[in-house]
Coordinates of C-alpha atoms and ligand atoms in Angstrom, one line a residue:
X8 CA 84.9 97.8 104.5
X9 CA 87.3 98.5 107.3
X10 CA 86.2 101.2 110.0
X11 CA 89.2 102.8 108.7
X12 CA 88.1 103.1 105.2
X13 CA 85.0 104.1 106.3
X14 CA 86.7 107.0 108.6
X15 CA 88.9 108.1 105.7
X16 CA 85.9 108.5 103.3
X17 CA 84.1 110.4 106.0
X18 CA 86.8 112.5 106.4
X19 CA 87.0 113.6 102.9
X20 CA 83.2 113.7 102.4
X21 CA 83.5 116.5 105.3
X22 CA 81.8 114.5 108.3
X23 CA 83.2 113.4 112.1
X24 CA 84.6 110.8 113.1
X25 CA 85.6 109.8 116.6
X26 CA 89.5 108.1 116.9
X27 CA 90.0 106.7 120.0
X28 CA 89.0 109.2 122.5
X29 CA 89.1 112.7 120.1
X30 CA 85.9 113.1 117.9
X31 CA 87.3 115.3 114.5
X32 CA 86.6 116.6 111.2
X33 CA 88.6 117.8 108.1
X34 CA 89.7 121.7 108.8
X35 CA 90.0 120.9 104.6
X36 CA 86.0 119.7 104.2
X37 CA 84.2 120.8 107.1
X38 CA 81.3 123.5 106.6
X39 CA 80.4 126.4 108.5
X40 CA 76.8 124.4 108.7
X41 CA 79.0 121.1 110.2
X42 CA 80.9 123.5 112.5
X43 CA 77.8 125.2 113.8
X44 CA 76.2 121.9 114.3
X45 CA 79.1 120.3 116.3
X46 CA 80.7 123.3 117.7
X47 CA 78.5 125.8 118.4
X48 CA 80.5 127.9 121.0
X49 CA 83.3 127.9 117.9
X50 CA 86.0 126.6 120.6
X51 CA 86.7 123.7 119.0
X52 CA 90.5 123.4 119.3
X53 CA 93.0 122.6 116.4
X54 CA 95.0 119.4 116.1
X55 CA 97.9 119.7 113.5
X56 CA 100.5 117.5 112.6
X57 CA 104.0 118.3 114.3
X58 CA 105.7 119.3 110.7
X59 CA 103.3 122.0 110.2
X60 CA 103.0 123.2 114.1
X61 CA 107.0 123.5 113.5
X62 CA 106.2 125.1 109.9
X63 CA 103.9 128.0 110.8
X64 CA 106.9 128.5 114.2
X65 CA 105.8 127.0 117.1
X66 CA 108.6 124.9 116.9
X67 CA 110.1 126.4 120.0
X68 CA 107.7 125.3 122.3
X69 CA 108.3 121.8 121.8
X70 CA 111.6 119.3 123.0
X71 CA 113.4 119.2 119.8
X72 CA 112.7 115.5 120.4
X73 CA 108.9 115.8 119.7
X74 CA 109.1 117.7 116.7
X75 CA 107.2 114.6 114.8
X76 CA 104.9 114.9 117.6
X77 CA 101.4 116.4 116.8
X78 CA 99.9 119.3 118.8
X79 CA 96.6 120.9 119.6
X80 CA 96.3 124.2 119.4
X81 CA 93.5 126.5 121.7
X82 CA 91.2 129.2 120.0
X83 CA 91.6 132.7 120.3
X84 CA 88.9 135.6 119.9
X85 CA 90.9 136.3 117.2
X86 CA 90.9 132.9 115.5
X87 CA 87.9 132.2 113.8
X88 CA 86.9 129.0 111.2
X89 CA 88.2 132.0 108.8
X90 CA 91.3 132.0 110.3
X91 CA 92.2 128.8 111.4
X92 CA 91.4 127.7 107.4
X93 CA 94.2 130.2 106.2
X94 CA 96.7 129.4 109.4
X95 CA 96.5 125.5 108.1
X96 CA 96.8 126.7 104.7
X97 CA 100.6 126.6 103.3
X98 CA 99.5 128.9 100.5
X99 CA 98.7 131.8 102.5
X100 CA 102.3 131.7 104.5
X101 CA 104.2 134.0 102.2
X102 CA 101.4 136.6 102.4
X103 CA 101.2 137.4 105.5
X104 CA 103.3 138.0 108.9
X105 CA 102.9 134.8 111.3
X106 CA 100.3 134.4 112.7
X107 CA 99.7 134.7 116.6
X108 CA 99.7 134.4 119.3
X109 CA 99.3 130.9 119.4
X110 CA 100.1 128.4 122.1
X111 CA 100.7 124.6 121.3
X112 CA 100.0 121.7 123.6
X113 CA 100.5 117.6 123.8
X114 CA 97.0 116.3 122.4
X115 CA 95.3 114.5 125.2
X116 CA 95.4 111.0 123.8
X117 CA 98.4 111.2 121.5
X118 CA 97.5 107.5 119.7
X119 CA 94.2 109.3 119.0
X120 CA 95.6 112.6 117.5
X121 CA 98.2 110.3 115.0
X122 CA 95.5 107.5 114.2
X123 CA 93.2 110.9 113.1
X124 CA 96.1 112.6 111.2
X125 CA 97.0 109.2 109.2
X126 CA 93.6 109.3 108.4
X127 CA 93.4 112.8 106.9
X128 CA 96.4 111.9 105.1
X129 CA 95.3 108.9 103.5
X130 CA 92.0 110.7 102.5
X131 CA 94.8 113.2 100.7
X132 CA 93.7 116.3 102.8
X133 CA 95.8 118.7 105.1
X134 CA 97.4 117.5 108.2
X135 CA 94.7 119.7 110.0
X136 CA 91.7 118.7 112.1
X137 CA 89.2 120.3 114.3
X138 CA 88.8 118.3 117.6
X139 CA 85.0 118.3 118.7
X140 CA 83.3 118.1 121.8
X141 CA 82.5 114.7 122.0
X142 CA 79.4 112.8 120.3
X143 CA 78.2 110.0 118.8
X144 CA 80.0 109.6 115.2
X145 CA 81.7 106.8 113.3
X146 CA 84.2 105.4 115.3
X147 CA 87.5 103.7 114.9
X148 CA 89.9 102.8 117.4
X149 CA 93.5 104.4 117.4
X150 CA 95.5 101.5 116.5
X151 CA 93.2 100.5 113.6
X152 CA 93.4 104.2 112.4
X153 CA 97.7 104.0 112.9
X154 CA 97.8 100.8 110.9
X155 CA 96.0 101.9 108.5
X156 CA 99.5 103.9 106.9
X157 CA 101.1 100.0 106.7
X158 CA 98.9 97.4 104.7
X159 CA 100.3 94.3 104.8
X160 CA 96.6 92.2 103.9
X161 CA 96.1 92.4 100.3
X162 CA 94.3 90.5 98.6
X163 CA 93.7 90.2 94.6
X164 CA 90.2 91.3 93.6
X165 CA 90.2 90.4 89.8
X166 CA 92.9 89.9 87.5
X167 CA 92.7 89.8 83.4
X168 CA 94.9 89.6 80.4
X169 CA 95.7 93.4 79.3
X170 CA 97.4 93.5 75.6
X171 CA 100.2 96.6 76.0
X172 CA 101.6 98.3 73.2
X173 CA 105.3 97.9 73.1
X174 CA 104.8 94.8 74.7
X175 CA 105.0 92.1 72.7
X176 CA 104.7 89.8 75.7
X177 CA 101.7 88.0 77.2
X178 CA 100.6 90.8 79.9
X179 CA 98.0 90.4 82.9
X180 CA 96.9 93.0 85.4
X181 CA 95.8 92.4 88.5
X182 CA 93.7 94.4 91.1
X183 CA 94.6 94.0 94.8
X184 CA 92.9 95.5 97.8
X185 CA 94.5 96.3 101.0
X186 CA 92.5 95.6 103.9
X187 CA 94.0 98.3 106.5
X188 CA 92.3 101.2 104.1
X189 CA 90.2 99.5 101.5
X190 CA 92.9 101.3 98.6
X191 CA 93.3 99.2 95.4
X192 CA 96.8 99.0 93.9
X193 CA 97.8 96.9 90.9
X194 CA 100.1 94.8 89.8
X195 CA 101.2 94.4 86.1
X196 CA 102.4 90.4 85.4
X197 CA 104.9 90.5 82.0
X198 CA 105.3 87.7 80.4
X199 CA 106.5 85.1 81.9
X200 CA 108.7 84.8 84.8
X201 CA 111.8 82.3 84.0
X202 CA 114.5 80.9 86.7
X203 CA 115.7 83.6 88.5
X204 CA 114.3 86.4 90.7
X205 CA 112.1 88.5 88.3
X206 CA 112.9 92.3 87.6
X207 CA 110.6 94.1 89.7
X208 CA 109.4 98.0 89.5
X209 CA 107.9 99.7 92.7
X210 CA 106.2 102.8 90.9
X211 CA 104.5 105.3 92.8
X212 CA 101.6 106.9 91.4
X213 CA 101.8 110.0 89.6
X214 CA 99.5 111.0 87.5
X215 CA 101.3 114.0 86.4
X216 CA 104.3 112.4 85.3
X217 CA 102.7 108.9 84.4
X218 CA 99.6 110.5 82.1
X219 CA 100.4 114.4 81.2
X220 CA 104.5 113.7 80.8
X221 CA 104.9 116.3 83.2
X222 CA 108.6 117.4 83.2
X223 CA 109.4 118.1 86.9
X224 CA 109.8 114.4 87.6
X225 CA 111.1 111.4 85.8
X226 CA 108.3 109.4 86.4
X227 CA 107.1 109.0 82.7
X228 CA 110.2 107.7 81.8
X229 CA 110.8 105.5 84.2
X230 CA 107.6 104.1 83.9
X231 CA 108.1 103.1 80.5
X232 CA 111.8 102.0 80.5
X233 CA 110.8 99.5 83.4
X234 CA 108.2 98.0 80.9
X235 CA 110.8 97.5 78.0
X236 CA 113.5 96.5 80.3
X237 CA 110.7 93.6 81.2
X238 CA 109.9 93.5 78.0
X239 CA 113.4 92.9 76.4
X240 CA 113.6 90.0 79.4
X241 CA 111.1 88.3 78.5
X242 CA 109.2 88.9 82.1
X243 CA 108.5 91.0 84.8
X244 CA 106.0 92.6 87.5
X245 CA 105.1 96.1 87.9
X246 CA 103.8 97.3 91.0
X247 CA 101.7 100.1 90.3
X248 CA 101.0 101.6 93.8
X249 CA 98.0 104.1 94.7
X250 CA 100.4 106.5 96.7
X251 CA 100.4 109.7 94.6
X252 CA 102.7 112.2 95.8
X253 CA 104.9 110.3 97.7
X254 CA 102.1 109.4 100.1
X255 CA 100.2 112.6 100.1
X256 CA 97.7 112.4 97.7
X257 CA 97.1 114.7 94.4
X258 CA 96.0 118.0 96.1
X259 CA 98.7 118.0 98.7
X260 CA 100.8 117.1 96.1
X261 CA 99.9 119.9 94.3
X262 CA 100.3 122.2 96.8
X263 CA 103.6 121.3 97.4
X264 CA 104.3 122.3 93.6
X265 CA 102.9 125.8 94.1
X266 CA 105.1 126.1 97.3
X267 CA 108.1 124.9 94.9
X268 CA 106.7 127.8 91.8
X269 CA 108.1 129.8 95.3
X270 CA 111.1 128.5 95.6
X271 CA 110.9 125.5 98.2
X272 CA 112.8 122.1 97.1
X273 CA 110.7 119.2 97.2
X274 CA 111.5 117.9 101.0
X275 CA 110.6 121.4 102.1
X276 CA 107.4 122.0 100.7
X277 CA 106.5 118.8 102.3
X278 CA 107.6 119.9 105.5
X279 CA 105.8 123.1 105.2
X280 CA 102.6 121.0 104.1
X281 CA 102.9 119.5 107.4
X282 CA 104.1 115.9 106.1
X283 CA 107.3 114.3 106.2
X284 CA 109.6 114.4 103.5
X285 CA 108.0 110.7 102.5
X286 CA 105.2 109.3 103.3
X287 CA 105.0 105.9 101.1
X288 CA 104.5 102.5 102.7
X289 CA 106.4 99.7 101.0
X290 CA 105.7 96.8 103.4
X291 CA 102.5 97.1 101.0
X292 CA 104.5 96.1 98.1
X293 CA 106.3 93.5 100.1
X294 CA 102.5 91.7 100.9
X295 CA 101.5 92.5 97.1
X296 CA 104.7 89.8 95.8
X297 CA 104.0 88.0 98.2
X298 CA 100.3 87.4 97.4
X299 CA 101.8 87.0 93.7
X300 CA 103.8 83.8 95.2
X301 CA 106.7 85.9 95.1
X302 CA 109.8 86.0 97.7
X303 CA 113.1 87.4 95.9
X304 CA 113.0 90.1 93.6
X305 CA 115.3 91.8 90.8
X306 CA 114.7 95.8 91.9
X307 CA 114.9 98.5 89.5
X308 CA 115.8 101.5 91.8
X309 CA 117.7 104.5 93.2
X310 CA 116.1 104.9 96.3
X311 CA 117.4 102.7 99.2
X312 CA 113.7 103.2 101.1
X313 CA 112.7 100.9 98.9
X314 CA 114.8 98.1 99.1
X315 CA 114.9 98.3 103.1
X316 CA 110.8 98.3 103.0
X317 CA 110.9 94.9 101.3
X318 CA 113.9 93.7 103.3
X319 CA 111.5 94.7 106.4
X320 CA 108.7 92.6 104.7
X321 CA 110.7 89.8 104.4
X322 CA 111.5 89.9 100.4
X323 CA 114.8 89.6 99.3
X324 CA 116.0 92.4 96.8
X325 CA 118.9 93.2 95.1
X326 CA 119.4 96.6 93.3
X327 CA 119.2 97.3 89.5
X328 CA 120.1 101.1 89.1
X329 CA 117.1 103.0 87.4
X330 CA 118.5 105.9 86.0
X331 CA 117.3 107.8 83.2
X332 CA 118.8 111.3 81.2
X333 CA 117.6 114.7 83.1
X334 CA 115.6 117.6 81.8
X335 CA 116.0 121.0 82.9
X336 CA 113.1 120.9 85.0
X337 CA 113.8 118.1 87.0
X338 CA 117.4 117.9 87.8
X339 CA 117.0 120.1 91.0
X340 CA 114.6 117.8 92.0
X341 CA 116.8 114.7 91.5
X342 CA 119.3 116.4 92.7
X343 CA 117.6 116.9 96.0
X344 CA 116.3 113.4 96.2
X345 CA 120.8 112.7 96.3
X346 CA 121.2 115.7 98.9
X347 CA 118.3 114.7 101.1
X348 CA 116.9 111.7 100.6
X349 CA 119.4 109.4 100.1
X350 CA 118.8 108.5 96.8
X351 CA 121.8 106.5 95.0
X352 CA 123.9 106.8 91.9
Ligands
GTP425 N1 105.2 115.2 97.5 C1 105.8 115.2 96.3 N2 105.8 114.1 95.6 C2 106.4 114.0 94.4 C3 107.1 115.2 93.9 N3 107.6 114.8 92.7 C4 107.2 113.5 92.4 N4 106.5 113.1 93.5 C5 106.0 111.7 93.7 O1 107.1 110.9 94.0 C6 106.8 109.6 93.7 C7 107.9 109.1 92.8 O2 108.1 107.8 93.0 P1 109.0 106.7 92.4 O3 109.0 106.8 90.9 O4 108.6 105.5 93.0 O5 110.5 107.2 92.7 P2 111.6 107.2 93.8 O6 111.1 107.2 95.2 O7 112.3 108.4 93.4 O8 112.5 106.0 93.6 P3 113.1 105.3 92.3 O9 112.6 106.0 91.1 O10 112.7 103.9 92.5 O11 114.6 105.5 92.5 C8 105.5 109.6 93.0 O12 104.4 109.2 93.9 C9 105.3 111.0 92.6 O13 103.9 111.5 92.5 C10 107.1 116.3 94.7 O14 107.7 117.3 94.4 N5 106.5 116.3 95.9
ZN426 ZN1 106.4 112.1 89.1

């Protein structure tokens, strides 16, 4: 297991890690107990990601430039572990007035401070870490920590033949692991491929669309129409990739849902979580065709991020639209992805 799977599960399982030169821990997972342990003076500054340091208004102490940029923020007599857990928290923004005064500053060893907040992201907690006085803890280096956001080693772990119902087609799956993070993604193999590029769907994990038939996304139903569009060809491969929530996990993703029950759009609520608007890594796809033997691809799509990821990779793509009726709940959504994201007709 990479140091950086290691750090990740660490992370979430509330312990320190050191990146680079900064020693941290969850704000999300670590205990009063941990805190007293590591920190006992409780002075243990804050490092936030640059999206939430702009969020809860410090925005105005940064270059407009930098805004991506994370910061670390000093403690206060006033900020206690209490208090630091609600400022990180987007929930608690609409009840109460801002919080402060609060002064932001460049993170000693900014490599260290991304590496650690790619790291809390890909163990789906908040963009939020304490930064400890320095010990002896699990330790990864900053670069291995950044890469860890763009897998390009995958390699298949066991494959099988997975009868489907509505597809009438020979059907395999096949487990892949990428090395960068030790996350597991699969691939579903269709039938069989024929002479031309196969018909390929990049679907992001979502197991409230995918499994409950939740209605704020379209998800569900593009998941299945991409299996009988393979199906009615004969062939195709679905990538079915582990990044829920556009890259932020389940919990954050469900955070930004209660921000949108008060009234954000999608892109902000990420923003306010402290992520950017999307946070997926494609290049992964690109290594998973390729480890499938595959080079040039048939892509059912809307969204142009995904064609220019594979591009990057080195796979050749050309669009197939991927459109499928609205509901009520989700056409402000898709309509936002248009507005915002550059989605395409
Ligand atoms: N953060 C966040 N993620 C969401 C939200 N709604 C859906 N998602 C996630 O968005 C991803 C949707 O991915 P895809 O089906 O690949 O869709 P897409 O990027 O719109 O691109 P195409 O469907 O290919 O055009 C899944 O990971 C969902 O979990 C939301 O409001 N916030
Ligand atoms: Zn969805």
């Amino acid at each position: 297991m990479s140091k950086a799977a290691q750090a990740i599960a660490a992370l979430r399982a509330g312990r320190a890690v050191t990146v680079g030169t900064l020693t941290v821990a969850a704000v999300e997972t670590a205990t009063d107990d941990l805190l007293a342990m590591l920190d006992p003076e409780g002075s243990a500054p804050i490092l936030l990601s640059g999206e939430r340091a702009s969020a809860i208004g410090l925005g105005n102490q940064r270059e407009a430039a930098n805004s991506h940029a994370p910061v670390v923020i000093a403690r206060r007599d006033w900020l206690d572990a209490r208090a630091v857990r609600a400022l990180v928290d987007p929930a608690q923004d609409f009840g109460r007035f801002s919080a402060g005064p609060l002064a932001s500053e460049a993170p000693g060893d900014l490599e260290a401070a991304r590496g650690a907040l790619v790291l809390a992201r890909l163990a789906g907690l908040m963009p939020a870490l304490w930064v400890l006085p320095a010990q002896a803890a699990l330790a990864v280096e900053s670069s291995e920590a950044t890469k860890a956001a763009s897998r390009s080693h995958v390699s298949i772990v066991s494959r099988a033949q997975l009868p489907v119902n509505g597809l009438e087609v020979p059907t395999q799956i096949v487990v892949m692991r990428a090395e960068e993070d030790g996350s597991e993604h699969v691939a579903l193999l269709v039938g069989a491929p024929g002479g031309r590029p196969p018909l390929v769907r990049l679907h992001s994990e979502c197991l409230t669309g995918d499994v409950f038939g939740s209605l704020k996304c379209d998800c569900g139903p593009q998941l299945r129409a991409a299996m009988q569009l393979m199906e009615q060809e004969g062939a195709g491969i679905l990538l079915y990739l582990r990044q829920e929530g556009r890259g932020i996990g389940l919990a954050n993703k469900i955070r930004a849902y209660a921000l949108q029950d008060r009234g954000l759009d999608t892109v902000e609520a990420n923003l306010r979580l402290g992520f950017g608007d999307d946070e997926r890594d494609f290049g992964l796809a690109a290594a998973m065709l390729r480890a499938l033997g595959v080079s040039e691809v048939r892509l059912m799509t809307n969204n142009p991020a995904k064609l220019e990821g594979l591009a990057q990779a080195g796979i050749v793509a050309t669009r197939v639209p991927h459109h499928l009726p609205t509901n009520p709940h989700n056409a402000h959504y898709l309509a936002t992805k248009k507005a915002k994201s550059g989605h395409l007709d």
